[in-house]
CSV table of C-alpha atoms and ligand atoms in Angstrom, one decimal:
chain,number,residue,atom,x,y,z
A,26,MET,CA,17.3,-29.6,18.5
A,27,SER,CA,14.6,-31.1,20.7
A,28,TRP,CA,11.4,-29.1,21.4
A,29,SER,CA,9.3,-29.1,24.5
A,30,VAL,CA,6.3,-27.0,25.4
A,31,ASP,CA,8.5,-24.9,27.7
A,32,SER,CA,11.8,-24.9,25.7
A,33,TRP,CA,11.1,-21.3,24.7
A,34,ARG,CA,12.0,-20.3,28.3
A,35,LYS,CA,15.7,-20.9,27.5
A,36,PHE,CA,15.7,-18.3,24.8
A,37,PRO,CA,15.9,-14.5,24.8
A,38,ILE,CA,12.5,-13.0,24.7
A,39,LYS,CA,11.1,-9.5,23.9
A,40,GLN,CA,7.9,-7.6,24.8
A,41,GLN,CA,7.1,-9.5,28.0
A,42,PRO,CA,5.9,-8.2,31.4
A,43,SER,CA,8.0,-8.6,34.5
A,44,TYR,CA,5.8,-10.2,37.1
A,45,GLY,CA,6.7,-9.2,40.7
A,46,ASP,CA,5.0,-12.2,42.4
A,47,LYS,CA,6.5,-15.3,40.9
A,48,GLU,CA,4.6,-17.7,43.1
A,49,ALA,CA,1.3,-16.2,41.9
A,50,LEU,CA,2.5,-16.5,38.3
A,51,ALA,CA,3.3,-20.2,38.8
A,52,ALA,CA,-0.1,-20.8,40.5
A,53,VAL,CA,-1.9,-19.2,37.6
A,54,GLU,CA,0.1,-21.2,35.0
A,55,ARG,CA,-0.8,-24.4,36.9
A,56,ASP,CA,-4.5,-23.6,37.0
A,57,LEU,CA,-4.6,-22.6,33.3
A,58,SER,CA,-2.9,-25.9,32.4
A,59,SER,CA,-5.8,-27.8,33.9
A,60,PHE,CA,-8.5,-25.7,32.3
A,61,PRO,CA,-10.4,-27.2,29.3
A,62,PRO,CA,-9.2,-26.4,25.8
A,63,LEU,CA,-11.0,-23.7,23.9
A,64,ILE,CA,-10.7,-25.4,20.5
A,65,PHE,CA,-10.2,-28.9,19.2
A,66,ALA,CA,-7.2,-30.0,17.2
A,67,GLY,CA,-9.5,-31.2,14.4
A,68,GLU,CA,-10.8,-27.7,14.0
A,69,ALA,CA,-7.3,-26.4,13.6
A,70,ARG,CA,-6.7,-29.0,11.0
A,71,ASN,CA,-9.8,-27.9,9.1
A,72,LEU,CA,-8.6,-24.3,9.1
A,73,LYS,CA,-5.2,-25.5,7.7
A,74,GLU,CA,-7.1,-27.1,4.8
A,75,ASP,CA,-9.1,-23.9,4.3
A,76,LEU,CA,-5.9,-21.9,4.3
A,77,ALA,CA,-4.4,-24.2,1.7
A,78,ARG,CA,-7.4,-23.7,-0.5
A,79,ALA,CA,-7.0,-19.9,-0.2
A,80,ALA,CA,-3.3,-20.2,-1.1
A,81,ARG,CA,-4.3,-22.0,-4.3
A,82,GLY,CA,-6.7,-19.2,-5.1
A,83,GLU,CA,-9.8,-21.3,-4.4
A,84,ALA,CA,-10.9,-19.3,-1.4
A,85,PHE,CA,-10.3,-15.9,0.2
A,86,ILE,CA,-9.4,-15.1,3.8
A,87,ILE,CA,-10.9,-12.3,5.8
A,88,GLN,CA,-9.3,-12.1,9.2
A,89,GLY,CA,-10.4,-9.2,11.4
A,90,GLY,CA,-11.3,-7.8,14.8
A,91,ASP,CA,-10.0,-5.5,17.5
A,92,CYS,CA,-6.4,-4.4,17.8
A,93,ALA,CA,-6.8,-5.4,21.4
A,94,GLU,CA,-9.9,-6.9,23.1
A,95,SER,CA,-10.7,-5.4,26.4
A,96,PHE,CA,-12.3,-6.5,29.7
A,97,ALA,CA,-14.4,-3.3,29.7
A,98,ALA,CA,-15.9,-3.7,26.2
A,99,PHE,CA,-16.9,-7.3,26.7
A,100,ASN,CA,-20.6,-7.8,25.9
A,101,ALA,CA,-22.8,-9.7,23.6
A,102,GLU,CA,-23.6,-6.8,21.3
A,103,THR,CA,-20.0,-6.1,20.4
A,104,ILE,CA,-19.4,-9.8,19.6
A,105,LYS,CA,-22.6,-10.0,17.6
A,106,ASN,CA,-21.8,-6.9,15.6
A,107,LEU,CA,-18.3,-8.2,14.7
A,108,PHE,CA,-19.8,-11.5,13.7
A,109,LYS,CA,-22.4,-9.8,11.5
A,110,LEU,CA,-19.8,-7.6,9.9
A,111,ILE,CA,-17.6,-10.6,9.0
A,112,LEU,CA,-20.6,-12.3,7.5
A,113,GLN,CA,-21.5,-9.1,5.5
A,114,MET,CA,-18.0,-8.7,4.2
A,115,SER,CA,-17.8,-12.4,3.3
A,116,VAL,CA,-21.1,-12.3,1.3
A,117,VAL,CA,-19.9,-9.3,-0.6
A,118,VAL,CA,-16.6,-10.9,-1.5
A,119,THR,CA,-18.1,-14.3,-2.3
A,120,TYR,CA,-20.8,-12.8,-4.4
A,121,SER,CA,-18.3,-11.0,-6.7
A,122,SER,CA,-15.4,-13.5,-6.7
A,123,GLY,CA,-17.4,-16.8,-6.6
A,124,LYS,CA,-15.0,-18.0,-3.9
A,125,PRO,CA,-15.8,-19.1,-0.4
A,126,VAL,CA,-14.5,-16.8,2.4
A,127,VAL,CA,-12.4,-18.3,5.2
A,128,LYS,CA,-13.6,-16.3,8.2
A,129,ILE,CA,-11.1,-15.7,11.0
A,130,GLY,CA,-11.8,-13.3,13.9
A,131,ARG,CA,-9.0,-11.5,15.8
A,132,VAL,CA,-11.1,-12.4,18.8
A,133,ALA,CA,-11.5,-14.6,21.8
A,134,GLY,CA,-7.9,-14.2,23.0
A,135,GLN,CA,-6.5,-11.1,21.3
A,136,PHE,CA,-5.4,-9.4,24.5
A,137,ALA,CA,-1.6,-9.1,24.6
A,138,LYS,CA,0.1,-6.1,22.9
A,139,PRO,CA,3.7,-5.4,21.8
A,140,ARG,CA,4.5,-1.8,22.5
A,141,SER,CA,7.0,0.6,20.9
A,142,SER,CA,8.3,1.6,24.3
A,143,ASP,CA,8.6,-0.2,27.7
A,144,PHE,CA,7.5,3.0,29.5
A,145,GLU,CA,5.0,5.8,29.1
A,146,GLU,CA,5.6,9.3,30.4
A,147,LYS,CA,2.9,11.9,31.2
A,148,ASP,CA,3.5,15.2,32.9
A,149,GLY,CA,6.9,14.0,34.3
A,150,VAL,CA,5.5,10.7,35.6
A,151,LYS,CA,7.1,7.6,34.1
A,152,LEU,CA,5.2,4.3,34.3
A,153,PRO,CA,5.4,0.8,32.6
A,154,SER,CA,3.5,0.8,29.3
A,155,TYR,CA,0.0,-0.8,29.0
A,156,ARG,CA,0.6,-4.2,27.5
A,157,GLY,CA,-3.0,-5.4,27.0
A,158,ASP,CA,-5.7,-6.4,29.5
A,159,ILE,CA,-4.3,-9.9,29.9
A,160,ILE,CA,-1.2,-8.2,31.5
A,161,ASN,CA,-2.1,-4.9,33.1
A,162,ASP,CA,-4.6,-2.1,33.2
A,163,ILE,CA,-4.8,0.9,30.8
A,164,ALA,CA,-5.3,3.5,33.5
A,165,PHE,CA,-2.3,5.7,34.1
A,166,SER,CA,-1.3,4.8,37.7
A,167,ALA,CA,1.5,2.7,39.2
A,168,GLU,CA,-1.0,0.2,40.6
A,169,ALA,CA,-2.9,-0.2,37.3
A,170,ARG,CA,0.3,-0.8,35.3
A,171,GLU,CA,1.6,-3.5,37.6
A,172,PRO,CA,1.5,-6.8,35.7
A,173,ASP,CA,-1.1,-9.1,37.4
A,174,PRO,CA,-1.0,-12.8,36.5
A,175,TYR,CA,-4.6,-13.4,37.5
A,176,ARG,CA,-5.6,-11.3,34.5
A,177,MET,CA,-4.7,-14.4,32.4
A,178,VAL,CA,-7.5,-16.3,34.1
A,179,ARG,CA,-10.0,-13.5,33.4
A,180,ALA,CA,-8.8,-13.4,29.8
A,181,TYR,CA,-9.3,-17.2,29.5
A,182,TYR,CA,-12.9,-17.0,30.8
A,183,GLN,CA,-13.7,-14.1,28.5
A,184,SER,CA,-12.2,-16.0,25.6
A,185,ALA,CA,-14.3,-19.0,26.5
A,186,ALA,CA,-17.5,-17.0,26.7
A,187,THR,CA,-16.8,-15.2,23.4
A,188,MET,CA,-16.0,-18.4,21.7
A,189,ASN,CA,-19.3,-19.9,23.0
A,190,LEU,CA,-21.3,-17.1,21.6
A,191,LEU,CA,-19.5,-17.2,18.2
A,192,ARG,CA,-20.2,-20.9,18.0
A,193,ALA,CA,-23.9,-20.3,18.9
A,194,PHE,CA,-24.2,-17.6,16.2
A,195,SER,CA,-22.5,-19.8,13.6
A,196,ARG,CA,-24.7,-22.8,14.2
A,197,GLY,CA,-27.9,-21.4,15.8
A,198,GLY,CA,-29.6,-19.7,12.9
A,199,LEU,CA,-28.0,-16.2,12.6
A,200,ALA,CA,-25.6,-17.3,9.9
A,201,ASP,CA,-28.5,-18.7,7.7
A,202,LEU,CA,-28.3,-17.2,4.3
A,203,ASN,CA,-32.0,-16.4,4.5
A,204,GLU,CA,-31.0,-13.9,7.2
A,205,VAL,CA,-28.6,-11.7,5.0
A,206,HIS,CA,-30.8,-8.6,5.6
A,207,ARG,CA,-30.5,-9.1,9.4
A,208,TRP,CA,-26.7,-8.9,9.2
A,209,ASN,CA,-27.0,-5.3,8.0
A,210,LEU,CA,-26.1,-3.2,11.1
A,211,ASP,CA,-28.6,-0.5,12.1
A,212,PHE,CA,-26.2,2.5,11.8
A,213,ILE,CA,-25.1,1.3,8.3
A,214,LYS,CA,-28.5,0.7,6.8
A,215,SER,CA,-29.2,4.4,6.0
A,216,HIS,CA,-25.8,5.0,4.4
A,217,ALA,CA,-24.9,4.4,0.8
A,218,ILE,CA,-22.8,1.4,1.6
A,219,GLY,CA,-25.7,-0.2,3.6
A,220,LYS,CA,-28.0,0.3,0.6
A,221,LYS,CA,-25.4,-1.2,-1.7
A,222,TYR,CA,-25.3,-4.2,0.7
A,223,GLU,CA,-29.1,-4.4,0.5
A,224,GLU,CA,-28.9,-4.8,-3.2
A,225,VAL,CA,-26.5,-7.7,-2.9
A,226,SER,CA,-28.8,-9.2,-0.2
A,227,CYS,CA,-31.8,-9.0,-2.6
A,228,GLN,CA,-29.9,-10.9,-5.2
A,229,ILE,CA,-29.1,-13.5,-2.7
A,230,ASP,CA,-32.8,-13.7,-1.7
A,231,LYS,CA,-33.7,-14.4,-5.3
A,232,THR,CA,-31.1,-17.1,-5.5
A,233,MET,CA,-32.4,-18.6,-2.2
A,234,LYS,CA,-35.9,-18.6,-3.6
A,235,PHE,CA,-34.8,-20.4,-6.7
A,236,LEU,CA,-32.8,-23.0,-4.7
A,237,LYS,CA,-35.8,-23.6,-2.5
A,238,ALA,CA,-38.0,-24.1,-5.5
A,239,VAL,CA,-35.7,-26.9,-6.8
A,240,GLY,CA,-35.5,-28.5,-3.4
A,241,ILE,CA,-32.4,-27.1,-1.8
A,242,ASN,CA,-33.0,-25.2,1.4
A,243,SER,CA,-31.5,-24.5,4.7
A,244,LYS,CA,-33.2,-27.5,6.4
A,245,ASN,CA,-31.7,-30.0,4.1
A,246,THR,CA,-28.4,-28.2,3.3
A,247,PRO,CA,-26.3,-27.3,6.3
A,248,GLN,CA,-24.0,-25.0,4.2
A,249,LEU,CA,-26.9,-22.6,3.8
A,250,ARG,CA,-27.7,-22.3,7.5
A,251,GLN,CA,-24.4,-22.4,9.2
A,252,THR,CA,-20.8,-21.2,9.0
A,253,ASN,CA,-17.5,-21.4,10.6
A,254,VAL,CA,-15.8,-18.4,12.2
A,255,TYR,CA,-12.3,-19.4,13.4
A,256,THR,CA,-10.5,-17.6,16.2
A,257,SER,CA,-7.0,-16.2,16.2
A,258,HIS,CA,-4.7,-13.9,18.2
A,259,GLU,CA,-1.1,-12.9,18.5
A,260,ALA,CA,0.6,-15.5,20.8
A,261,LEU,CA,2.7,-12.9,22.5
A,262,LEU,CA,2.4,-13.9,26.2
A,263,LEU,CA,3.9,-17.3,26.1
A,264,ASN,CA,3.2,-18.2,29.8
A,265,TYR,CA,-0.5,-18.2,28.8
A,266,GLU,CA,0.0,-20.0,25.5
A,267,GLU,CA,2.2,-22.7,27.0
A,268,ALA,CA,-0.5,-23.5,29.6
A,269,LEU,CA,-3.0,-24.0,26.9
A,270,THR,CA,-0.8,-26.1,24.7
A,271,ARG,CA,-1.8,-29.7,24.8
A,272,ILE,CA,-1.2,-33.1,23.2
A,273,ASP,CA,-4.0,-34.0,20.8
A,274,SER,CA,-5.2,-37.5,21.6
A,275,ILE,CA,-5.8,-38.4,18.0
A,276,SER,CA,-2.5,-37.3,16.3
A,277,GLN,CA,-0.3,-37.2,19.5
A,278,ASP,CA,0.8,-33.8,18.2
A,279,TRP,CA,1.1,-30.6,20.3
A,280,TYR,CA,-1.7,-28.0,19.6
A,281,ASN,CA,-2.2,-24.6,21.1
A,282,THR,CA,-5.8,-24.9,22.2
A,283,SER,CA,-6.4,-21.2,23.0
A,284,ALA,CA,-7.3,-20.4,19.4
A,285,HIS,CA,-7.4,-22.1,16.0
A,286,MET,CA,-4.7,-19.9,14.6
A,287,LEU,CA,-1.9,-18.0,16.3
A,288,TRP,CA,0.5,-15.5,14.9
A,289,ILE,CA,3.9,-14.0,15.7
A,290,GLY,CA,4.2,-10.2,15.7
A,291,ASP,CA,6.6,-8.2,13.7
A,292,ARG,CA,8.6,-7.3,16.8
A,293,THR,CA,9.1,-10.8,18.2
A,294,ARG,CA,10.0,-12.8,15.0
A,295,ASP,CA,13.7,-13.0,15.6
A,296,LEU,CA,14.9,-16.4,14.5
A,297,ASN,CA,17.0,-17.0,17.6
A,298,GLU,CA,14.4,-16.0,20.1
A,299,ALA,CA,11.7,-17.5,22.2
A,300,HIS,CA,8.6,-17.0,20.0
A,301,ILE,CA,10.1,-18.9,17.0
A,302,GLU,CA,11.1,-21.6,19.4
A,303,TYR,CA,7.6,-22.0,20.8
A,304,PHE,CA,5.9,-21.8,17.4
A,305,ARG,CA,8.0,-24.4,15.7
A,306,GLY,CA,6.6,-27.1,18.0
A,307,ILE,CA,2.8,-26.5,17.6
A,308,LYS,CA,0.7,-28.0,14.8
A,309,ASN,CA,-1.9,-25.3,14.4
A,310,PRO,CA,-1.9,-23.1,11.3
A,311,ILE,CA,0.2,-20.1,12.3
A,312,GLY,CA,0.9,-16.6,11.0
A,313,CYS,CA,4.0,-14.4,11.0
A,314,LYS,CA,3.9,-10.6,10.4
A,315,VAL,CA,6.3,-9.5,7.7
A,316,GLY,CA,7.3,-5.8,8.1
A,317,PRO,CA,9.7,-3.4,6.4
A,318,SER,CA,12.9,-4.8,8.1
A,319,MET,CA,12.4,-8.3,6.8
A,320,GLN,CA,15.2,-9.5,4.4
A,321,PRO,CA,14.6,-12.1,1.7
A,322,ASP,CA,17.1,-14.7,3.0
A,323,GLU,CA,15.9,-14.2,6.5
A,324,LEU,CA,12.3,-14.8,5.4
A,325,VAL,CA,13.3,-18.1,3.7
A,326,GLU,CA,15.1,-19.2,6.9
A,327,LEU,CA,12.1,-18.3,9.0
A,328,ILE,CA,9.7,-20.3,6.7
A,329,THR,CA,12.1,-23.3,7.0
A,330,ALA,CA,12.1,-23.0,10.8
A,331,LEU,CA,8.3,-22.6,11.1
A,332,ASN,CA,7.2,-25.0,8.4
A,333,PRO,CA,9.9,-27.7,8.2
A,334,ASP,CA,7.6,-30.2,6.4
A,335,ASN,CA,6.5,-27.6,3.8
A,336,GLU,CA,2.9,-28.2,4.6
A,337,GLU,CA,0.3,-26.4,2.6
A,338,GLY,CA,-1.9,-24.0,4.6
A,339,LYS,CA,0.4,-24.2,7.6
A,340,LEU,CA,2.1,-20.8,7.4
A,341,ASN,CA,0.4,-17.5,6.7
A,342,LEU,CA,2.8,-14.6,5.9
A,343,ILE,CA,1.0,-11.4,6.9
A,344,VAL,CA,2.6,-8.5,4.9
A,345,ARG,CA,2.5,-5.1,6.6
A,346,MET,CA,4.8,-2.7,4.9
A,347,GLY,CA,2.8,0.5,4.6
A,348,ALA,CA,1.3,2.0,1.4
A,349,SER,CA,4.4,4.0,0.5
A,350,LYS,CA,6.8,1.1,1.0
A,351,ILE,CA,5.1,-2.1,-0.3
A,352,GLU,CA,5.9,-1.6,-4.0
A,353,GLU,CA,9.6,-1.4,-3.1
A,354,LEU,CA,9.9,-3.9,-0.3
A,355,PHE,CA,7.5,-6.7,-1.0
A,356,PRO,CA,8.6,-7.9,-4.6
A,357,PRO,CA,12.1,-9.1,-3.5
A,358,LEU,CA,10.5,-11.1,-0.6
A,359,LEU,CA,7.9,-12.6,-2.9
A,360,LYS,CA,10.5,-13.5,-5.5
A,361,ALA,CA,12.8,-15.2,-2.9
A,362,VAL,CA,9.9,-17.2,-1.5
A,363,LYS,CA,8.6,-18.2,-4.9
A,364,GLU,CA,12.1,-19.4,-5.9
A,365,SER,CA,12.5,-21.3,-2.7
A,366,GLY,CA,9.5,-23.4,-3.7
A,367,LYS,CA,8.1,-23.2,-0.2
A,368,ASN,CA,4.4,-23.2,0.5
A,369,VAL,CA,3.1,-20.1,2.2
A,370,VAL,CA,-0.3,-18.3,2.4
A,371,TRP,CA,0.1,-14.6,1.6
A,372,THR,CA,-2.2,-12.1,3.2
A,373,ILE,CA,-2.0,-8.3,3.6
A,374,ASP,CA,-2.4,-6.4,6.8
A,375,PRO,CA,-2.8,-2.8,5.5
A,376,MET,CA,-3.2,-1.4,9.0
A,377,HIS,CA,0.1,-1.6,10.9
A,378,GLY,CA,2.3,0.1,8.2
A,379,ASN,CA,-0.1,3.0,7.9
A,380,VAL,CA,-0.3,4.5,11.4
A,381,GLU,CA,0.0,8.2,11.7
A,382,LYS,CA,-0.5,10.8,14.4
A,383,SER,CA,-3.3,13.3,13.5
A,384,SER,CA,-2.8,17.0,14.1
A,385,THR,CA,-5.2,16.6,17.0
A,386,GLY,CA,-3.0,14.1,18.7
A,387,PHE,CA,-4.9,10.8,17.8
A,388,LYS,CA,-3.2,7.8,16.5
A,389,THR,CA,-5.1,7.2,13.2
A,390,ARG,CA,-5.0,5.6,9.7
A,391,GLU,CA,-6.2,7.1,6.5
A,392,PHE,CA,-8.6,4.9,4.5
A,393,ASP,CA,-7.0,5.7,1.2
A,394,ASN,CA,-3.6,4.4,2.4
A,395,ILE,CA,-5.2,1.2,3.6
A,396,LEU,CA,-6.9,0.7,0.3
A,397,SER,CA,-3.8,1.6,-1.6
A,398,GLU,CA,-1.7,-1.0,0.2
A,399,VAL,CA,-4.3,-3.7,-0.5
A,400,LYS,CA,-4.4,-2.8,-4.2
A,401,SER,CA,-0.6,-2.8,-4.4
A,402,PHE,CA,-0.5,-6.3,-2.8
A,403,PHE,CA,-2.9,-7.7,-5.4
A,404,LYS,CA,-1.1,-6.0,-8.2
A,405,ILE,CA,2.3,-7.3,-7.2
A,406,HIS,CA,0.9,-10.9,-6.9
A,407,LYS,CA,-0.6,-10.6,-10.3
A,408,GLU,CA,2.8,-9.5,-11.8
A,409,HIS,CA,4.5,-12.5,-10.2
A,410,GLY,CA,1.8,-15.1,-10.9
A,411,THR,CA,1.3,-15.7,-7.2
A,412,VAL,CA,-1.9,-15.7,-5.1
A,413,ALA,CA,-3.1,-12.9,-2.8
A,414,ALA,CA,-5.0,-15.1,-0.4
A,415,GLY,CA,-6.7,-12.6,1.9
A,416,VAL,CA,-6.7,-9.6,4.1
A,417,HIS,CA,-6.0,-9.1,7.8
A,418,LEU,CA,-7.8,-6.1,9.3
A,419,GLU,CA,-8.3,-4.2,12.6
A,420,MET,CA,-12.0,-3.5,12.5
A,421,THR,CA,-15.1,-3.4,14.7
A,422,GLY,CA,-18.8,-3.8,14.1
A,423,GLU,CA,-19.3,-0.5,16.1
A,424,ASP,CA,-19.8,3.0,14.8
A,425,VAL,CA,-16.4,4.4,16.0
A,426,THR,CA,-14.3,7.3,14.6
A,427,GLU,CA,-10.8,6.0,14.7
A,428,CYS,CA,-9.6,5.8,11.0
A,429,THR,CA,-10.1,8.9,8.8
A,430,GLY,CA,-11.6,9.0,5.3
A,431,SER,CA,-13.7,6.6,3.1
A,432,ALA,CA,-16.5,7.6,0.9
A,433,SER,CA,-19.1,5.9,3.2
A,434,CYS,CA,-18.5,8.0,6.2
A,435,SER,CA,-15.7,10.5,5.4
A,436,ILE,CA,-14.3,10.9,8.9
A,437,THR,CA,-12.1,13.9,9.3
A,438,VAL,CA,-9.3,14.6,11.7
A,439,ASP,CA,-11.7,16.7,13.7
A,440,ASP,CA,-14.2,13.9,14.0
A,441,LEU,CA,-11.7,11.5,15.6
A,442,SER,CA,-12.4,12.7,19.2
A,443,SER,CA,-16.2,11.9,18.9
A,444,ARG,CA,-16.1,8.1,19.2
A,445,TYR,CA,-12.5,7.1,19.6
A,446,HIS,CA,-12.9,4.0,21.7
A,447,THR,CA,-9.9,1.7,20.8
A,448,GLN,CA,-7.7,0.2,23.5
A,449,CYS,CA,-4.8,0.4,21.2
A,450,ASP,CA,-4.6,0.9,17.4
A,451,PRO,CA,-7.4,2.7,15.4
A,452,ARG,CA,-9.9,0.3,13.8
A,453,LEU,CA,-12.0,0.5,10.7
A,454,ASN,CA,-15.6,1.0,11.7
A,455,ALA,CA,-18.3,-1.2,10.2
A,456,ASN,CA,-19.0,1.2,7.4
A,457,GLN,CA,-15.4,1.5,6.4
A,458,ALA,CA,-14.8,-2.2,6.6
A,459,LEU,CA,-17.8,-3.0,4.5
A,460,GLU,CA,-16.8,-0.4,2.0
A,461,LEU,CA,-13.3,-2.0,1.8
A,462,ALA,CA,-14.9,-5.4,1.2
A,463,PHE,CA,-16.8,-3.8,-1.8
A,464,LEU,CA,-13.6,-2.3,-3.1
A,465,ILE,CA,-11.8,-5.6,-2.8
A,466,SER,CA,-14.6,-7.3,-4.6
A,467,GLU,CA,-14.1,-4.9,-7.5
A,468,ILE,CA,-10.4,-6.1,-7.7
A,469,PHE,CA,-11.8,-9.6,-8.4
A,470,ASN,CA,-14.1,-8.4,-11.3
B,525,PEP,C1,-1.1,-6.3,15.6
B,525,PEP,O1,-1.5,-7.0,14.7
B,525,PEP,O2,-1.9,-5.8,16.5
B,525,PEP,C2,0.3,-5.9,15.7
B,525,PEP,C3,0.9,-5.4,16.8
B,525,PEP,O3,0.9,-6.0,14.5
B,525,PEP,P1,2.5,-6.0,14.2
B,525,PEP,O4,3.1,-7.2,14.9
B,525,PEP,O5,2.5,-6.2,12.7
B,525,PEP,O6,3.1,-4.7,14.5
B,526,CO,CO1,-2.7,-3.2,16.2
């Protein structure tokens, strides 16, 4: 079966917009195809090596960011706070586990959303669902919900600017380990969890002083002053992804240059459909969500299709069963993959299987359920002698009220309305995410 960058177009496909103006769509695709890449293939290869390390238990992956980025919430502060939060969580995990953290943002391209229904109905009016800012607008009007191909261009520019800032933060001094105190976000500082973070920071200060005394400092040791934050998103809108898929001049292989890592959603991972066809041809490290309907033999077939050369660090399986289902549904999958001898990188998304509707009408997630699914994931791996390589979270560096619970901020159902800002699914706020990092670090001890 030959693959080409557009061979996915011959396959059935789910969760796509229907563009009215085909000429405008073609013009946008042509433009995007000529735009510069957002990442280099060499960076994607480095991430693959990092993921392989995590799969061997030598590193731990923290992947996180918005459920959906938006055009409206695009500003430096939001990006900086997410960056700081990822660094804080990484420090906490590295400090307790002794393992480096592979940092991956759900950022700089996370715009397209699969939806449970093609339509949304309000007061007798039925309109196409909102599918993410790269496709249409969240406002509830016929005009706003019309898919607009030019949104892909805007998403590209926003991704480029976001990536630019992340690179600047990573290399320009903010990631220096002498700055650990500065990563503590203002609204967390006064909370118990912020204070706990300060304690870890003080320990790191001492270590830095010691290292400096023996001649190792951030001037002569780049690892102390800079980091790598990789980017990732769900490659759902294949028109956009195809336009940014290019041949790498060094390896002559095809790479998606819109992000370092791309993943396939739980609703579009059918073996005979377009997304699998597209993904099997790109060389980036890739992810695939593994939800409750996945069968063991189906999973092994999927791995074979997506990672035919059985490369290490190539394929990340992102388990998202839900706290009440993981103990029953995950072990048979893990066993089948282990017996197949195939290389995969297992991580846990404890968000998407734990969505509930609050009595006040908000889509929310309870912190205890999120933590419980993470703990089950680690426990099951321990029982099977396999490696829990990381977590995949929907989170923000902002002080939002979208998920309930946690000791650090104990958000109740009644609090949800106060700062419920998400475009799509409820995210952990910075307090909750940092608390989760501390609880994960306890699992390592
Ligand atoms: C997501 O990660 O935002 C998502 C839609 O997840 P899933 O495909 O697991 O439902
Ligand atoms: Co989501």
